[in-house]
PDB file of C-alpha atoms in Angstrom:
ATOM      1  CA  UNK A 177      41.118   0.227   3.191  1.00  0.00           C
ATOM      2  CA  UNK A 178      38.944   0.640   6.459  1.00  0.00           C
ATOM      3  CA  UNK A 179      36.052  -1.670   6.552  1.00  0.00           C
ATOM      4  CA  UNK A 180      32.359  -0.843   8.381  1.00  0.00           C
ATOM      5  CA  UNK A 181      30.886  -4.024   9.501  1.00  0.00           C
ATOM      6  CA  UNK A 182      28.308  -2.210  12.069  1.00  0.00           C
ATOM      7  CA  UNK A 183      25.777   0.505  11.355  1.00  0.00           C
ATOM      8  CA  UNK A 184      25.204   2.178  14.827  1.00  0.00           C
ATOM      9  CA  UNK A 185      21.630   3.949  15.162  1.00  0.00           C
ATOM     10  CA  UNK A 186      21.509   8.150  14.840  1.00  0.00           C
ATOM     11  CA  UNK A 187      22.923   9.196  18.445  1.00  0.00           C
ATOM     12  CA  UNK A 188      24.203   6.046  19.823  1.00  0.00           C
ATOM     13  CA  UNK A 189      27.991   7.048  20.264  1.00  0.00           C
ATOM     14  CA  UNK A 190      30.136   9.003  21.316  1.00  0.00           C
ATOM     15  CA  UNK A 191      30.998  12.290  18.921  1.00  0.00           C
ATOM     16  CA  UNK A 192      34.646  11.972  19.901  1.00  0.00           C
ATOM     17  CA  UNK A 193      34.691   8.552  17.438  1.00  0.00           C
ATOM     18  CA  UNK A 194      33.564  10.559  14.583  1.00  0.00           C
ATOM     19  CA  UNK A 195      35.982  10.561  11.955  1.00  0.00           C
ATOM     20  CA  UNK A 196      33.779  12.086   9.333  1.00  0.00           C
ATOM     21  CA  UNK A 197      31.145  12.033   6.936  1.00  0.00           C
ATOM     22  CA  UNK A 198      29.328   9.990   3.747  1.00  0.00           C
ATOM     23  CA  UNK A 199      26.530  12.289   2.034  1.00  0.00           C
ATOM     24  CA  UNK A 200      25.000   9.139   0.488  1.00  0.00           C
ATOM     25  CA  UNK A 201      21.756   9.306  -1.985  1.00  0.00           C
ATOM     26  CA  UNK A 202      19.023   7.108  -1.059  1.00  0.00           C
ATOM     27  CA  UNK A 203      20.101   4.022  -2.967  1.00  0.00           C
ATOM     28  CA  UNK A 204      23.435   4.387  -1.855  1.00  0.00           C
ATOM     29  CA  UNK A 205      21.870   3.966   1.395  1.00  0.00           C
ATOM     30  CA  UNK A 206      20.329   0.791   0.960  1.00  0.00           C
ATOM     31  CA  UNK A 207      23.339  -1.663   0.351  1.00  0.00           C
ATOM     32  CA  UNK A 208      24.896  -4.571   2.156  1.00  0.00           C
ATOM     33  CA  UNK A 209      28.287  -4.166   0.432  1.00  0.00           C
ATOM     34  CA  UNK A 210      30.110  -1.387  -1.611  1.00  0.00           C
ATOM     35  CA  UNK A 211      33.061   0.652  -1.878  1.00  0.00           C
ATOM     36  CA  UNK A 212      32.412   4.377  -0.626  1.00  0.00           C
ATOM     37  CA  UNK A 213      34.172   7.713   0.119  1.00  0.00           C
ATOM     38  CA  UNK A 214      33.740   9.651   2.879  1.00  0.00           C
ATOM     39  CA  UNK A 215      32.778  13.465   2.278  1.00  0.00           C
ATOM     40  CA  UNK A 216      36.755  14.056   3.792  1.00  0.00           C
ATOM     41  CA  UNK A 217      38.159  11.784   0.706  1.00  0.00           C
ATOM     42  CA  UNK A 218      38.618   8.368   2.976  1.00  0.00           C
ATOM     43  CA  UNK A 219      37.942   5.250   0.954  1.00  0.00           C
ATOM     44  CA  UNK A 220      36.135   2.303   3.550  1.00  0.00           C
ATOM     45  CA  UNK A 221      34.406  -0.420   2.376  1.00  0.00           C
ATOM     46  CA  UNK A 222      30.707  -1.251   3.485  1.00  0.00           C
ATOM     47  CA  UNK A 223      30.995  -4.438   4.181  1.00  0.00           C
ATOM     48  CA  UNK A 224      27.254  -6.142   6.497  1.00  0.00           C
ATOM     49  CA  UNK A 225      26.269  -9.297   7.213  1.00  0.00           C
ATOM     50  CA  UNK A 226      22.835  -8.387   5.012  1.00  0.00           C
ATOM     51  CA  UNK A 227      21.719  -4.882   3.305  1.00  0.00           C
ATOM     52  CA  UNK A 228      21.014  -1.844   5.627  1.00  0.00           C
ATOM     53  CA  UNK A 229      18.226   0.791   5.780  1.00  0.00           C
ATOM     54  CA  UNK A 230      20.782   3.772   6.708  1.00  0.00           C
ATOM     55  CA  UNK A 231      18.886   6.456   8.144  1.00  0.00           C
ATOM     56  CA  UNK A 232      20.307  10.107   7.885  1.00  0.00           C
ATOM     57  CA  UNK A 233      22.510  10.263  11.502  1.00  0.00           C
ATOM     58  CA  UNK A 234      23.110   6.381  11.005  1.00  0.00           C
ATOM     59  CA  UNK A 235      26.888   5.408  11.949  1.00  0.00           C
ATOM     60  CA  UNK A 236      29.015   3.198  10.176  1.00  0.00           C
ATOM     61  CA  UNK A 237      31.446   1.345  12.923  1.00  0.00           C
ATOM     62  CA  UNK A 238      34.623   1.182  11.326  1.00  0.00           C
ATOM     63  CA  UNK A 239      37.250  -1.515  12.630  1.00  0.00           C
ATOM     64  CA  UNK A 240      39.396   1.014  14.621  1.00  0.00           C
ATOM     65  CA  UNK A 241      36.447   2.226  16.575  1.00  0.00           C
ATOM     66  CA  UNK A 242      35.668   5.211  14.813  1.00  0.00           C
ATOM     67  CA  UNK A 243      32.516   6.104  12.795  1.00  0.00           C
ATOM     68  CA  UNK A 244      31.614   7.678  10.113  1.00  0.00           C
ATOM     69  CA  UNK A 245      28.435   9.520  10.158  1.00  0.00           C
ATOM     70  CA  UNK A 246      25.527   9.162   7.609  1.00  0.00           C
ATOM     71  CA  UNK A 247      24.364  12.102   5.865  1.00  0.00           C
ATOM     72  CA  UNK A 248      21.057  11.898   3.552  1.00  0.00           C
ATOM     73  CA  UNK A 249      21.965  13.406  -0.242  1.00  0.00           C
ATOM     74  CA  UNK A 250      19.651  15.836  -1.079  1.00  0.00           C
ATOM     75  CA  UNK A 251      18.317  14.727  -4.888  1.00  0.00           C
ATOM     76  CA  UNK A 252      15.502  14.923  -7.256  1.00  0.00           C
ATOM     77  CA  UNK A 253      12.207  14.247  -5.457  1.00  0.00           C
ATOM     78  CA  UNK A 254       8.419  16.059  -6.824  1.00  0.00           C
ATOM     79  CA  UNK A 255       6.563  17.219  -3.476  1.00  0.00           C
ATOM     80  CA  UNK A 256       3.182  16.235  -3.695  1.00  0.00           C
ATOM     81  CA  UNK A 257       0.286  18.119  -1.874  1.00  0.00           C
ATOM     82  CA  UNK A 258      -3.405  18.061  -2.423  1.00  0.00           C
ATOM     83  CA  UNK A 259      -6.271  18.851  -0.236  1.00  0.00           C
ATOM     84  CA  UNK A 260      -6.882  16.800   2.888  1.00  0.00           C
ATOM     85  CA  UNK A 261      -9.954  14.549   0.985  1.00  0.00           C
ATOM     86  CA  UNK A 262      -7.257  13.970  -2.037  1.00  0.00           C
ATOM     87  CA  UNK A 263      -4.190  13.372  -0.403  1.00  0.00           C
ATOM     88  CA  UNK A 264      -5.111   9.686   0.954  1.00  0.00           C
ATOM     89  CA  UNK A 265      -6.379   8.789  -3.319  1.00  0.00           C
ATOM     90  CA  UNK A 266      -3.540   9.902  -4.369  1.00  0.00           C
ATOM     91  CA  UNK A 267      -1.006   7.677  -1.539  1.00  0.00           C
ATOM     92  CA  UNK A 268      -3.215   5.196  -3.057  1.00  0.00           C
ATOM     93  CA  UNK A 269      -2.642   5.622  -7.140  1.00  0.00           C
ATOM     94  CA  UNK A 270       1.200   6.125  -6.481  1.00  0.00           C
ATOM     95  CA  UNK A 271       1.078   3.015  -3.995  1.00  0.00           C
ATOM     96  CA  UNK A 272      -0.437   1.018  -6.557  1.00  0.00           C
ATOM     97  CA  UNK A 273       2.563   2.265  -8.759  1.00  0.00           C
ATOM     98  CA  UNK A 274       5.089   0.455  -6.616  1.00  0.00           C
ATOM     99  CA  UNK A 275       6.539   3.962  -6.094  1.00  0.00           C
ATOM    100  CA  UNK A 276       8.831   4.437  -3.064  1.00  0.00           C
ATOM    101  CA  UNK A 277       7.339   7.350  -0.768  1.00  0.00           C
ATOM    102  CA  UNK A 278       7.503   9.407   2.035  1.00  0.00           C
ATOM    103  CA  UNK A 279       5.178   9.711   3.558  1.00  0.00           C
ATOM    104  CA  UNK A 280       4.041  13.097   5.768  1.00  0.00           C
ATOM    105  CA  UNK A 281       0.867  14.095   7.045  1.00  0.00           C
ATOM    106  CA  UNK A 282       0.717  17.228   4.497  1.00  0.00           C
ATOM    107  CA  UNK A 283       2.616  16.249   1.527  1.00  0.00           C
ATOM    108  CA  UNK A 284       4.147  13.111  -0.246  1.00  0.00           C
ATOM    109  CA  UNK A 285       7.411  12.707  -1.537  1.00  0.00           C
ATOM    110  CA  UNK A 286       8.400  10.633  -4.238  1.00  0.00           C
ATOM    111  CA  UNK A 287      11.309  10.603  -6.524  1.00  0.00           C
ATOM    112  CA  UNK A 288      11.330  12.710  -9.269  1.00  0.00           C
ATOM    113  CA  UNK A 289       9.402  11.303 -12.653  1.00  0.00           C
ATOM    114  CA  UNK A 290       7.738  13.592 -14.778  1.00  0.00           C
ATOM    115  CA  UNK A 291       5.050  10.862 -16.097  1.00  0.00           C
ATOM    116  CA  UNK A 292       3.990  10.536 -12.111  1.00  0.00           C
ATOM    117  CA  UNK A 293       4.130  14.420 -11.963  1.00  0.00           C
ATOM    118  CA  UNK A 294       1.530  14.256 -14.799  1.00  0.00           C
ATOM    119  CA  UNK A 295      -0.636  11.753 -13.528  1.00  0.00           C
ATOM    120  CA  UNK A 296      -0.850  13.625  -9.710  1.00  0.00           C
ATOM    121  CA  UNK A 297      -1.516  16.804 -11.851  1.00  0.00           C
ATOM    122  CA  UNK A 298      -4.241  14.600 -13.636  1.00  0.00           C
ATOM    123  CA  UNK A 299      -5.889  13.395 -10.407  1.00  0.00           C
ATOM    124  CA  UNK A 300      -5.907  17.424  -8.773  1.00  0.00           C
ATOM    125  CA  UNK A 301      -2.846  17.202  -7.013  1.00  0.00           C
ATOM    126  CA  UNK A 302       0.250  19.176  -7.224  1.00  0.00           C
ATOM    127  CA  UNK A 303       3.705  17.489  -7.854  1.00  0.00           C
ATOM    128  CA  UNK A 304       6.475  20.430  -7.276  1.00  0.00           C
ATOM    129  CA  UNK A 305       9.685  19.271  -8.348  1.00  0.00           C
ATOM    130  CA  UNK A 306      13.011  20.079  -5.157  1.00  0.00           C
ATOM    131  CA  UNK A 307      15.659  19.332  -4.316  1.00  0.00           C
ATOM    132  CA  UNK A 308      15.610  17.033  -0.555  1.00  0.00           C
ATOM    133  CA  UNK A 309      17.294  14.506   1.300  1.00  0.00           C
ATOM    134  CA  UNK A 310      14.649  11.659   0.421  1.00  0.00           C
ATOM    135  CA  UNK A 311      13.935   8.759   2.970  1.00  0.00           C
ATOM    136  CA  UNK A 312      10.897   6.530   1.772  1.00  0.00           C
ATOM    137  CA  UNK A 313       9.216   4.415   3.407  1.00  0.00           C
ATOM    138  CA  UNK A 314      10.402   0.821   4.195  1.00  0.00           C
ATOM    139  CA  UNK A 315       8.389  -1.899   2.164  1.00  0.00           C
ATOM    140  CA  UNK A 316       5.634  -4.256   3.805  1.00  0.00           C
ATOM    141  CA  UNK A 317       8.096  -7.300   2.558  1.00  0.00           C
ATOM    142  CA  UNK A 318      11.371  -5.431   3.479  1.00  0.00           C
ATOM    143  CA  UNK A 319      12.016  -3.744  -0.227  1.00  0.00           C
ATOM    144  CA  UNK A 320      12.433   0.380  -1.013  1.00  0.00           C
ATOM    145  CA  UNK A 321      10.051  -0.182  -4.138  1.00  0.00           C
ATOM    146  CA  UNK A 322      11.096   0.411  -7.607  1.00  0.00           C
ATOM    147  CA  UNK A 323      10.784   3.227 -10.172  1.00  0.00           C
ATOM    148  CA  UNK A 324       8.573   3.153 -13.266  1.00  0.00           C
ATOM    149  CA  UNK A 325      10.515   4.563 -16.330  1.00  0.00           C
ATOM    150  CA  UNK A 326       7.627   5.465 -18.600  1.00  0.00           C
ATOM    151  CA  UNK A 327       4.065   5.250 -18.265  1.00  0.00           C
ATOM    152  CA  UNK A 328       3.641   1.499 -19.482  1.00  0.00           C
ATOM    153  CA  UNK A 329       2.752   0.050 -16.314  1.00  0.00           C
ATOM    154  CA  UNK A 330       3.281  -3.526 -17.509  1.00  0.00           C
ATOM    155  CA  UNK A 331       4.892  -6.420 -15.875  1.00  0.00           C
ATOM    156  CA  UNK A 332       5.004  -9.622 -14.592  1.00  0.00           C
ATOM    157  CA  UNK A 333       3.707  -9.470 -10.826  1.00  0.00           C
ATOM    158  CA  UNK A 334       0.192  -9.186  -9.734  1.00  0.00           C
ATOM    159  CA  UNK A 335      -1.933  -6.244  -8.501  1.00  0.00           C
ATOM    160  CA  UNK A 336      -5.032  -7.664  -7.736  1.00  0.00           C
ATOM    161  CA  UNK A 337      -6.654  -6.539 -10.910  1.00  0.00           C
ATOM    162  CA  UNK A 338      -9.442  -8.810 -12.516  1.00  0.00           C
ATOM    163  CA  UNK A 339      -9.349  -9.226 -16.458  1.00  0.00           C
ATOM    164  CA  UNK A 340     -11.440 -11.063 -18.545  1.00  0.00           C
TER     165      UNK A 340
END
């Protein structure tokens, strides 16, 4: 089995080494180790010194010299729009979520979660469910955020609230 040691930035070699594809979701772009397949049925194993952002056009170096080019998966996201004045709140509510976004200056998108749908439809936004390649934000401390499977929002780490 081939084995990419190297992730090469969008652009940054030369076509001829392409050997193929990997249509990877957005978690499977976020690893430092795994077993993949490219999109032409080649098994190489992602093997990095420490866990990659791969951007869509990335390039994984494989050890012959060849590369195998990136390719973001579209998947379940909710599109979220709102007028200029409530766009910026609601970055804020789903930031305060620990949501993973991206970030544009019309729209957010987020993955799709139909108790975060409800509370943007709850705050006057729109959440409109598609299907996208979805590329978040990186984290202030280097993570891709975590998802929120119902709308009990406790746990262990703090968020700067005051109780008592």
């Amino acid at each position: 089995m081939m084995r990419a040691a190297q992730v090469l930035p969008a652009g940054s070699w030369n076509k001829s080494r392409e050997r193929g594809t990997a249509t990877l979701d957005w978690d499977e772009r976020h690893r430092r180790r795994r077993s993949l397949t490219s999109d032409q049925g080649e098994a190489f194993l992602l093997d990095l010194a420490a866990a990659a952002r791969l951007a869509e056009g990335d390039g994984l170096a494989l050890e012959d010299g060849s590369v195998i080019r990136v390719v973001a998966k579209p998947e379940p996201v909710l599109e979220i729009r709102a007028g200029a004045a409530g766009l910026p709140r609601l970055a804020y509510h789903l930031g305060n979520r620990h949501l993973a976004i991206q970030i544009f200056p019309d729209r957010l998108v987020i993955r799709d979660d139909a108790v975060i749908a409800a509370m943007v439809e709850g705050l006057g936004g729109e959440a409109a469910p598609r299907l996208l390649p979805f590329d978040p934000e990186p984290g202030a401390y280097g993570g891709h955020g975590h998802r929120h499977h119902d709308d009990d929002h406790s746990h262990d780490h703090a968020h700067g609230h005051r109780h008592g």
